[in-house]
Short mmCIF file of C-alpha atoms in Angstrom, two decimals:
data_model
loop_
_atom_site.label_atom_id
_atom_site.label_comp_id
_atom_site.label_asym_id
_atom_site.label_seq_id
_atom_site.Cartn_x
_atom_site.Cartn_y
_atom_site.Cartn_z
CA MET A 155 46.77 36.14 76.43
CA ALA A 156 45.43 32.84 75.17
CA GLU A 157 46.38 31.89 71.62
CA THR A 158 43.70 30.95 69.13
CA THR A 159 44.12 29.09 65.88
CA VAL A 160 41.95 29.34 62.81
CA GLU A 161 41.60 26.17 60.77
CA PRO A 162 40.91 26.53 57.05
CA LEU A 163 37.51 25.44 55.84
CA PRO A 164 37.50 22.28 53.70
CA ASP A 165 36.58 22.66 50.06
CA PRO A 166 32.84 22.07 49.70
CA PRO A 167 31.62 19.20 47.50
CA ALA A 168 29.86 19.95 44.23
CA THR A 169 26.17 20.86 44.30
CA THR A 170 25.45 20.60 40.59
CA GLY A 171 21.85 21.49 39.75
CA PHE A 172 20.89 22.26 43.33
CA ARG A 173 20.82 26.04 42.93
CA GLY A 174 18.31 25.71 40.10
CA ARG A 175 16.03 23.55 42.26
CA VAL A 176 16.10 26.10 45.06
CA GLU A 177 15.50 29.06 42.74
CA GLU A 178 12.55 27.33 41.09
CA PHE A 179 11.01 26.46 44.46
CA LEU A 180 11.42 29.96 45.89
CA ARG A 181 10.00 31.61 42.77
CA SER A 182 6.87 29.50 43.22
CA ASN A 183 6.52 29.87 46.99
CA CYS A 184 7.99 33.22 48.14
CA PRO A 185 7.72 36.91 47.29
CA PRO A 186 10.95 38.95 46.99
CA VAL A 187 12.34 40.47 50.18
CA GLY A 188 10.14 43.20 51.64
CA GLU A 189 6.90 42.50 49.77
CA ARG A 190 4.88 40.99 52.61
CA ILE A 191 4.19 41.69 56.28
CA ASP A 192 2.13 39.01 58.03
CA ALA A 193 1.05 39.10 61.65
CA GLY A 194 -0.15 36.77 64.37
CA HIS A 195 -1.45 33.35 63.40
CA GLU A 196 -1.37 34.28 59.71
CA ARG A 197 2.41 34.33 60.03
CA VAL A 198 2.48 30.97 61.83
CA ASP A 199 0.16 29.35 59.29
CA ALA A 200 2.28 30.72 56.44
CA ALA A 201 5.44 29.34 58.04
CA LYS A 202 3.96 25.87 58.49
CA ALA A 203 2.61 25.79 54.93
CA PHE A 204 5.94 26.95 53.52
CA GLN A 205 7.91 24.40 55.55
CA SER A 206 5.56 21.61 54.48
CA ALA A 207 6.11 22.54 50.84
CA LEU A 208 9.86 22.73 51.47
CA ALA A 209 9.82 19.21 52.94
CA SER A 210 7.75 17.86 50.03
CA ALA A 211 10.35 19.28 47.65
CA GLY A 212 13.19 17.57 49.54
CA LEU A 213 14.62 20.91 50.67
CA ALA A 214 13.91 20.83 54.42
CA GLY A 215 16.47 19.86 57.04
CA LEU A 216 19.13 19.77 54.35
CA THR A 217 22.02 18.46 56.46
CA TYR A 218 20.04 16.18 58.77
CA PRO A 219 19.91 12.39 58.22
CA THR A 220 17.11 11.06 56.03
CA ARG A 221 16.13 8.50 58.67
CA PHE A 222 15.17 11.41 60.95
CA GLY A 223 13.28 13.40 58.33
CA GLY A 224 16.14 15.39 56.82
CA ALA A 225 17.41 15.57 53.25
CA GLY A 226 20.79 13.98 54.00
CA LEU A 227 22.72 16.58 51.99
CA THR A 228 25.92 18.48 52.73
CA ARG A 229 26.98 21.77 54.27
CA ALA A 230 27.67 23.03 50.75
CA HIS A 231 24.02 22.49 49.86
CA GLN A 232 22.98 24.48 52.95
CA GLU A 233 25.37 27.29 52.03
CA GLU A 234 23.94 27.40 48.51
CA PHE A 235 20.37 27.43 49.80
CA ASP A 236 21.19 30.29 52.18
CA GLU A 237 22.87 32.25 49.40
CA VAL A 238 19.94 31.89 46.99
CA SER A 239 17.29 32.58 49.64
CA ARG A 240 18.73 35.95 50.72
CA VAL A 241 16.71 37.81 48.08
CA TRP A 242 13.43 36.08 48.94
CA SER A 243 11.04 36.76 51.81
CA LEU A 244 10.99 33.37 53.53
CA PRO A 245 8.05 33.25 55.99
CA THR A 246 10.07 31.20 58.46
CA LEU A 247 10.47 33.52 61.45
CA PRO A 248 8.00 31.53 63.65
CA LEU A 249 10.24 28.48 63.08
CA ALA A 250 13.51 30.22 63.97
CA ILE A 251 13.81 28.74 67.47
CA SER A 252 12.33 25.40 66.45
CA HIS A 253 14.89 24.94 63.68
CA GLY A 254 17.78 27.10 64.85
CA MET A 255 17.93 25.86 68.45
CA CYS A 256 15.68 22.91 69.30
CA LEU A 257 16.37 20.84 66.20
CA PRO A 258 20.18 20.97 66.59
CA MET A 259 19.77 19.98 70.26
CA LEU A 260 17.64 16.97 69.37
CA ASN A 261 20.12 15.95 66.70
CA GLN A 262 23.17 16.45 68.92
CA PHE A 263 21.95 15.14 72.27
CA GLY A 264 18.74 13.19 71.70
CA THR A 265 18.51 9.42 71.87
CA ASP A 266 17.71 7.57 68.65
CA ASP A 267 14.16 7.09 69.90
CA GLN A 268 13.82 10.83 70.61
CA LYS A 269 15.23 11.71 67.20
CA ALA A 270 12.89 9.31 65.41
CA ARG A 271 9.88 10.55 67.36
CA PHE A 272 10.44 14.30 67.29
CA MET A 273 12.75 15.35 64.46
CA PRO A 274 10.63 14.52 61.38
CA ALA A 275 7.65 16.62 62.53
CA ASN A 276 9.99 19.44 63.54
CA ILE A 277 11.76 19.48 60.18
CA SER A 278 8.52 19.39 58.18
CA GLY A 279 6.90 22.14 60.27
CA ARG A 280 4.09 19.93 61.56
CA ALA A 281 5.31 20.59 65.11
CA ILE A 282 6.86 23.86 66.30
CA TRP A 283 9.16 23.99 69.32
CA CYS A 284 10.12 26.67 71.84
CA GLN A 285 12.92 27.11 74.38
CA MET A 286 12.25 27.88 78.05
CA PHE A 287 15.23 29.08 80.09
CA SER A 288 14.67 32.56 81.56
CA GLU A 289 12.73 33.10 84.78
CA PRO A 290 11.73 36.23 86.74
CA GLY A 291 14.80 35.75 88.95
CA ALA A 292 17.13 34.21 86.37
CA GLY A 293 17.75 36.19 83.20
CA SER A 294 21.36 36.56 82.11
CA ASP A 295 22.30 34.33 85.06
CA VAL A 296 20.25 31.39 83.78
CA ALA A 297 21.99 28.96 86.13
CA SER A 298 20.13 30.57 89.07
CA LEU A 299 16.78 29.24 87.81
CA ALA A 300 14.34 27.88 90.40
CA THR A 301 11.89 25.72 88.40
CA ARG A 302 11.99 22.27 90.02
CA ALA A 303 11.74 18.79 88.55
CA VAL A 304 11.25 15.94 91.05
CA ARG A 305 11.44 12.26 90.08
CA ASP A 306 8.28 10.23 90.78
CA GLY A 307 8.59 6.68 89.49
CA ASP A 308 8.74 6.72 85.69
CA GLU A 309 7.94 10.43 85.54
CA TRP A 310 9.31 13.83 86.46
CA VAL A 311 7.00 16.35 88.15
CA VAL A 312 7.73 19.97 87.22
CA ASN A 313 6.63 23.13 89.04
CA GLY A 314 7.75 26.67 88.32
CA GLN A 315 7.62 29.61 85.95
CA LYS A 316 9.42 30.74 82.81
CA VAL A 317 9.27 34.15 81.15
CA TRP A 318 10.14 35.80 77.80
CA THR A 319 9.39 32.54 76.00
CA SER A 320 9.11 33.33 72.30
CA GLY A 321 6.25 31.61 70.50
CA ALA A 322 5.02 29.52 73.43
CA HIS A 323 1.42 30.40 72.53
CA TYR A 324 1.63 28.57 69.19
CA CYS A 325 4.23 25.88 69.91
CA ASP A 326 3.58 22.15 70.21
CA TYR A 327 6.68 21.14 72.18
CA GLY A 328 9.34 22.87 74.22
CA ILE A 329 12.74 22.32 75.77
CA ILE A 330 13.01 23.30 79.42
CA VAL A 331 15.85 23.42 81.94
CA ALA A 332 14.81 22.62 85.52
CA ARG A 333 16.59 22.08 88.82
CA THR A 334 16.73 18.40 89.73
CA ASP A 335 19.08 18.67 92.73
CA PRO A 336 19.02 21.92 94.76
CA THR A 337 21.79 20.67 97.08
CA LEU A 338 24.38 20.92 94.30
CA PRO A 339 26.03 24.16 93.12
CA LYS A 340 23.78 26.07 90.75
CA HIS A 341 25.50 24.91 87.55
CA GLN A 342 25.55 21.24 88.59
CA GLY A 343 21.98 20.50 89.68
CA LEU A 344 20.22 21.20 86.37
CA SER A 345 18.67 18.86 83.81
CA MET A 346 17.02 19.38 80.43
CA PHE A 347 13.63 17.98 79.40
CA ILE A 348 11.21 17.85 76.49
CA VAL A 349 7.68 19.02 77.33
CA ASP A 350 4.33 18.86 75.54
CA MET A 351 3.06 22.45 75.32
CA HIS A 352 -0.54 21.24 74.95
CA ASP A 353 -0.50 19.60 78.39
CA PRO A 354 -3.27 21.13 80.58
CA CYS A 355 -0.74 21.53 83.42
CA ILE A 356 1.01 24.23 81.36
CA GLU A 357 -0.45 27.75 81.30
CA VAL A 358 0.78 30.24 78.70
CA ARG A 359 0.17 33.98 79.20
CA PRO A 360 1.14 36.29 76.29
CA LEU A 361 3.04 39.52 77.05
CA ARG A 362 2.10 42.66 75.11
CA GLN A 363 5.02 44.40 73.35
CA ILE A 364 5.61 48.00 72.28
CA SER A 365 4.77 47.05 68.69
CA GLY A 366 1.34 45.76 69.75
CA ASP A 367 2.39 42.17 69.08
CA SER A 368 2.56 39.43 71.71
CA GLY A 369 5.48 37.29 70.65
CA PHE A 370 6.74 36.66 74.21
CA ASN A 371 5.01 34.74 76.98
CA GLU A 372 5.01 33.76 80.62
CA VAL A 373 4.74 29.99 81.07
CA PHE A 374 3.58 28.35 84.31
CA PHE A 375 4.04 24.68 85.23
CA THR A 376 1.79 23.19 87.90
CA ASP A 377 2.49 19.52 88.72
CA LEU A 378 3.41 18.87 85.09
CA ARG A 379 4.30 15.21 84.59
CA ILE A 380 7.00 14.39 82.04
CA PRO A 381 7.88 10.82 80.98
CA ALA A 382 11.31 9.83 82.28
CA ASP A 383 12.49 9.10 78.74
CA TRP A 384 11.87 12.75 77.78
CA LEU A 385 15.03 13.71 79.66
CA LEU A 386 17.34 15.24 77.04
CA GLY A 387 20.97 14.29 77.56
CA GLU A 388 22.23 13.03 80.91
CA LEU A 389 20.76 13.76 84.34
CA GLU A 390 22.32 16.82 86.00
CA GLN A 391 24.13 17.73 82.78
CA GLY A 392 21.59 20.46 82.03
CA TRP A 393 24.06 23.33 82.25
CA SER A 394 26.38 21.95 79.58
CA LEU A 395 23.36 21.34 77.34
CA ALA A 396 21.96 24.79 78.13
CA THR A 397 25.31 26.32 77.18
CA ALA A 398 25.23 24.42 73.89
CA MET A 399 21.67 25.55 73.22
CA LEU A 400 22.55 29.16 74.00
CA MET A 401 25.38 28.91 71.49
CA PHE A 402 22.95 27.57 68.88
CA GLU A 403 20.66 30.50 69.73
CA ARG A 404 23.47 33.01 69.33
CA VAL A 405 24.44 31.44 66.03
CA SER A 406 20.81 31.59 64.87
CA ILE A 407 20.53 35.29 65.77
CA GLY A 408 23.98 36.31 64.59
CA ALA A 409 24.68 34.05 61.62
CA GLY A 410 21.54 32.05 60.94
CA GLY A 411 19.86 31.30 57.66
CA GLY A 412 16.35 32.13 56.51
CA SER A 413 14.82 35.35 57.80
CA PHE A 414 17.82 36.04 60.08
CA ALA A 415 20.15 36.08 57.07
CA VAL A 416 18.32 38.74 55.07
CA ASP A 417 20.68 41.50 53.98
CA ARG A 418 19.13 44.92 54.60
CA SER A 419 21.67 46.95 52.64
CA PRO A 420 20.22 46.31 49.12
CA ALA A 421 16.74 47.50 50.16
CA LEU A 422 18.21 50.50 51.98
CA ILE A 423 20.33 51.45 48.97
CA THR A 424 17.20 51.30 46.81
CA LEU A 425 15.32 53.39 49.38
CA ALA A 426 18.12 55.98 49.40
CA GLN A 427 17.97 56.17 45.61
CA GLU A 428 14.19 56.52 45.57
CA THR A 429 14.29 59.35 48.12
CA GLY A 430 17.13 61.24 46.41
CA GLN A 431 19.67 60.65 49.20
CA ALA A 432 22.03 58.27 47.42
CA HIS A 433 24.70 60.94 46.84
CA ASP A 434 25.01 61.91 50.51
CA PRO A 435 28.64 60.91 51.38
CA GLY A 436 27.86 60.34 55.05
CA LEU A 437 24.96 58.05 54.22
CA ARG A 438 27.03 56.19 51.64
CA GLN A 439 29.65 55.45 54.30
CA ARG A 440 27.01 54.17 56.72
CA LEU A 441 25.56 51.93 54.02
CA ALA A 442 29.05 50.62 53.27
CA ASP A 443 29.60 49.84 56.96
CA LEU A 444 26.28 47.98 57.03
CA TRP A 445 27.23 45.95 53.95
CA ILE A 446 30.59 45.04 55.51
CA ARG A 447 28.93 43.74 58.67
CA GLU A 448 26.58 41.65 56.53
CA GLN A 449 29.60 40.04 54.87
CA ILE A 450 31.16 39.41 58.29
CA ARG A 451 27.94 37.65 59.33
CA ARG A 452 28.08 35.51 56.23
CA TYR A 453 31.67 34.35 56.79
CA ILE A 454 31.18 33.70 60.49
CA GLY A 455 28.04 31.74 59.65
CA SER A 456 29.92 29.64 57.11
CA ARG A 457 32.55 28.66 59.65
CA ILE A 458 30.01 27.88 62.35
CA ARG A 459 27.85 25.76 60.04
CA ALA A 460 30.97 23.80 59.11
CA ALA A 461 31.51 23.06 62.80
CA VAL A 462 27.88 22.01 63.28
CA ALA A 463 28.05 19.77 60.20
CA ALA A 464 31.06 18.09 61.80
CA ASP A 465 28.96 17.44 64.96
CA ARG A 466 30.79 20.10 66.98
CA VAL A 467 28.87 22.46 69.24
CA PRO A 468 29.72 26.11 68.44
CA GLY A 469 32.04 27.66 70.99
CA PRO A 470 32.77 31.33 71.65
CA GLU A 471 32.47 32.04 67.94
CA GLY A 472 28.73 31.85 68.60
CA SER A 473 29.12 34.87 70.90
CA ILE A 474 31.12 36.69 68.23
CA ALA A 475 28.38 36.01 65.70
CA LYS A 476 25.65 37.07 68.09
CA LEU A 477 27.39 40.31 69.08
CA ASN A 478 27.96 41.17 65.43
CA GLY A 479 24.32 40.35 64.67
CA ALA A 480 23.10 42.68 67.42
CA ILE A 481 25.30 45.52 66.19
CA LEU A 482 24.11 44.80 62.65
CA ALA A 483 20.45 45.03 63.70
CA ARG A 484 21.01 48.39 65.40
CA THR A 485 23.03 49.69 62.45
CA ALA A 486 20.28 48.72 60.00
CA ARG A 487 17.71 50.37 62.28
CA ASP A 488 19.61 53.65 62.50
CA VAL A 489 20.31 53.83 58.78
CA SER A 490 16.74 52.96 57.82
CA MET A 491 15.31 55.59 60.17
CA SER A 492 17.67 58.20 58.74
CA ILE A 493 16.56 57.45 55.19
CA ALA A 494 12.85 56.79 55.72
CA GLY A 495 12.24 59.49 58.33
CA THR A 496 8.62 59.91 59.42
CA ALA A 497 7.43 57.41 56.79
CA ALA A 498 8.83 54.65 58.99
CA GLN A 499 7.36 56.02 62.22
CA ALA A 500 3.67 56.17 61.32
CA TRP A 501 1.87 54.05 58.75
CA ASP A 502 -1.52 52.66 57.86
CA ALA A 503 -2.57 49.11 57.06
CA CYS A 504 -1.85 49.59 53.35
CA ASP A 505 1.64 51.01 53.86
CA VAL A 506 3.71 47.82 53.64
CA ALA A 507 7.06 49.61 53.32
CA GLY A 508 6.44 51.85 56.33
CA ALA A 509 5.30 48.92 58.43
CA ARG A 510 8.38 46.92 57.44
CA TRP A 511 10.87 49.57 58.49
CA ALA A 512 8.99 50.52 61.66
CA THR A 513 8.69 46.88 62.74
CA ALA A 514 12.41 46.37 62.15
CA CYS A 515 13.16 49.51 64.16
CA LEU A 516 11.06 48.46 67.15
CA GLY A 517 12.55 44.97 67.18
CA ALA A 518 16.21 45.90 66.68
CA SER A 519 17.03 46.45 70.35
CA GLY A 520 15.79 42.95 71.16
CA ALA A 521 18.75 41.51 69.25
CA SER A 522 20.99 42.87 72.02
CA ILE A 523 19.01 40.99 74.68
CA ALA A 524 17.78 37.69 73.20
CA GLY A 525 20.26 34.87 73.65
CA GLY A 526 22.27 36.82 76.21
CA THR A 527 23.01 40.53 76.36
CA ASP A 528 25.87 42.20 74.51
CA GLU A 529 27.68 42.49 77.84
CA VAL A 530 27.41 38.73 78.40
CA GLN A 531 28.81 38.07 74.91
CA ARG A 532 31.73 40.42 75.55
CA ASN A 533 32.47 38.62 78.82
CA ILE A 534 32.48 35.26 77.04
CA ILE A 535 34.76 36.56 74.29
CA GLY A 536 37.06 38.17 76.85
CA GLU A 537 37.35 35.03 78.98
CA ARG A 538 37.35 32.27 76.36
CA VAL A 539 39.09 33.96 73.44
CA LEU A 540 41.29 36.66 74.97
CA GLY A 541 42.10 34.76 78.17
CA LEU A 542 41.00 37.54 80.52
CA PRO A 543 40.20 36.64 84.16
CA ARG A 544 36.64 35.72 85.09
CA GLU A 545 34.51 38.01 87.20
CA PRO A 546 34.65 37.09 90.93
CA ASP A 547 31.80 34.96 92.31
CA PRO A 548 31.59 34.89 96.13
CA TYR A 549 29.19 31.91 96.02
CA LYS A 550 31.17 29.74 93.61
CA GLY A 551 30.83 26.08 94.63
CA ALA A 552 28.05 26.73 97.17
CA ALA A 553 24.88 24.63 97.10
CA TRP A 554 22.09 26.40 95.21
CA ASP A 555 19.68 26.20 98.14
CA THR A 556 22.13 28.06 100.41
CA VAL A 557 22.69 31.04 98.10
CA PRO A 558 20.63 34.19 98.88
CA ARG A 559 18.08 35.08 96.20
CA SER A 560 15.93 38.13 95.73
#
């Protein structure tokens, strides 16, 4: 079994006065947790307005360099912001991928020109980004993707299809992985690019969900031309970048800040008290288990953010965070349904509380799929942390264009 070592976190620097700034800003710009349910473009507009105000207050992109639109502060400032914001309803969900995945990729792998061009608008919310990996024939096995990018002079020409792209219908830019050399093994012939989502050669088709929302999309590329300098990272290094981005995604889902960091246990405890169920010993134990998982998320998140602040890409701890986050989402769903009962299964437009719990219930299972299924995370943990053998692959090392595909 492989040995793992845990390094102690360094003592954070002082953040004197910062907590007060954050509290004052949030009091003026956010309702407490659970007081608002926005939908559709109202939610996107609210996110952009909030992020713009955050940037104007010097509180956006806290740990990113000032020359690229950030605040140039420390990890300790980010930790303090996350701690204070847990009790406020930040309208930032439409920015989760833009800030939790695309922004770290630009900062970690972008050229200085790419950072200067794209990061300031991303941080301020003027431009929202999406991530495009999955395809109809490449879900958990992303490396099997078939979207092609062919070099033509100073441009790349892209043709193909992506699916399950969150927010593509309202995003301004996206990060895509495409196959640039089909004669190489599937993990070696991939490259990562920046794309303009407003290009007429991109077609976005929303997918209707069980909740009635359309947060996911199919995206089609037909002879899309990308400037050569919009290649992110090195040519044919797309798999290593995709792995890094998937880790950022898992961190965002499992240990992220903003709307992903909201603790559900306080609201559920209040709900149990209001419905006269707070003395049920079984329910009290389930609420305690939920609270414990929320603390686990917090500590994992602290360690991961320390790694990111030190310019290290999260490793398998991202899978640990993501798996815990998925279990946490399902636990919160089950407990909330037990307490709320039918009130969380049918509601009208004026029933904010019922809508909140029902929406959380319908979306909870998605946390076990987005960013890689629970089974994928367990495989990663088993192989990279526990040292277990990898699953056999009969086509390992074979050129992508020689491997049978359905």
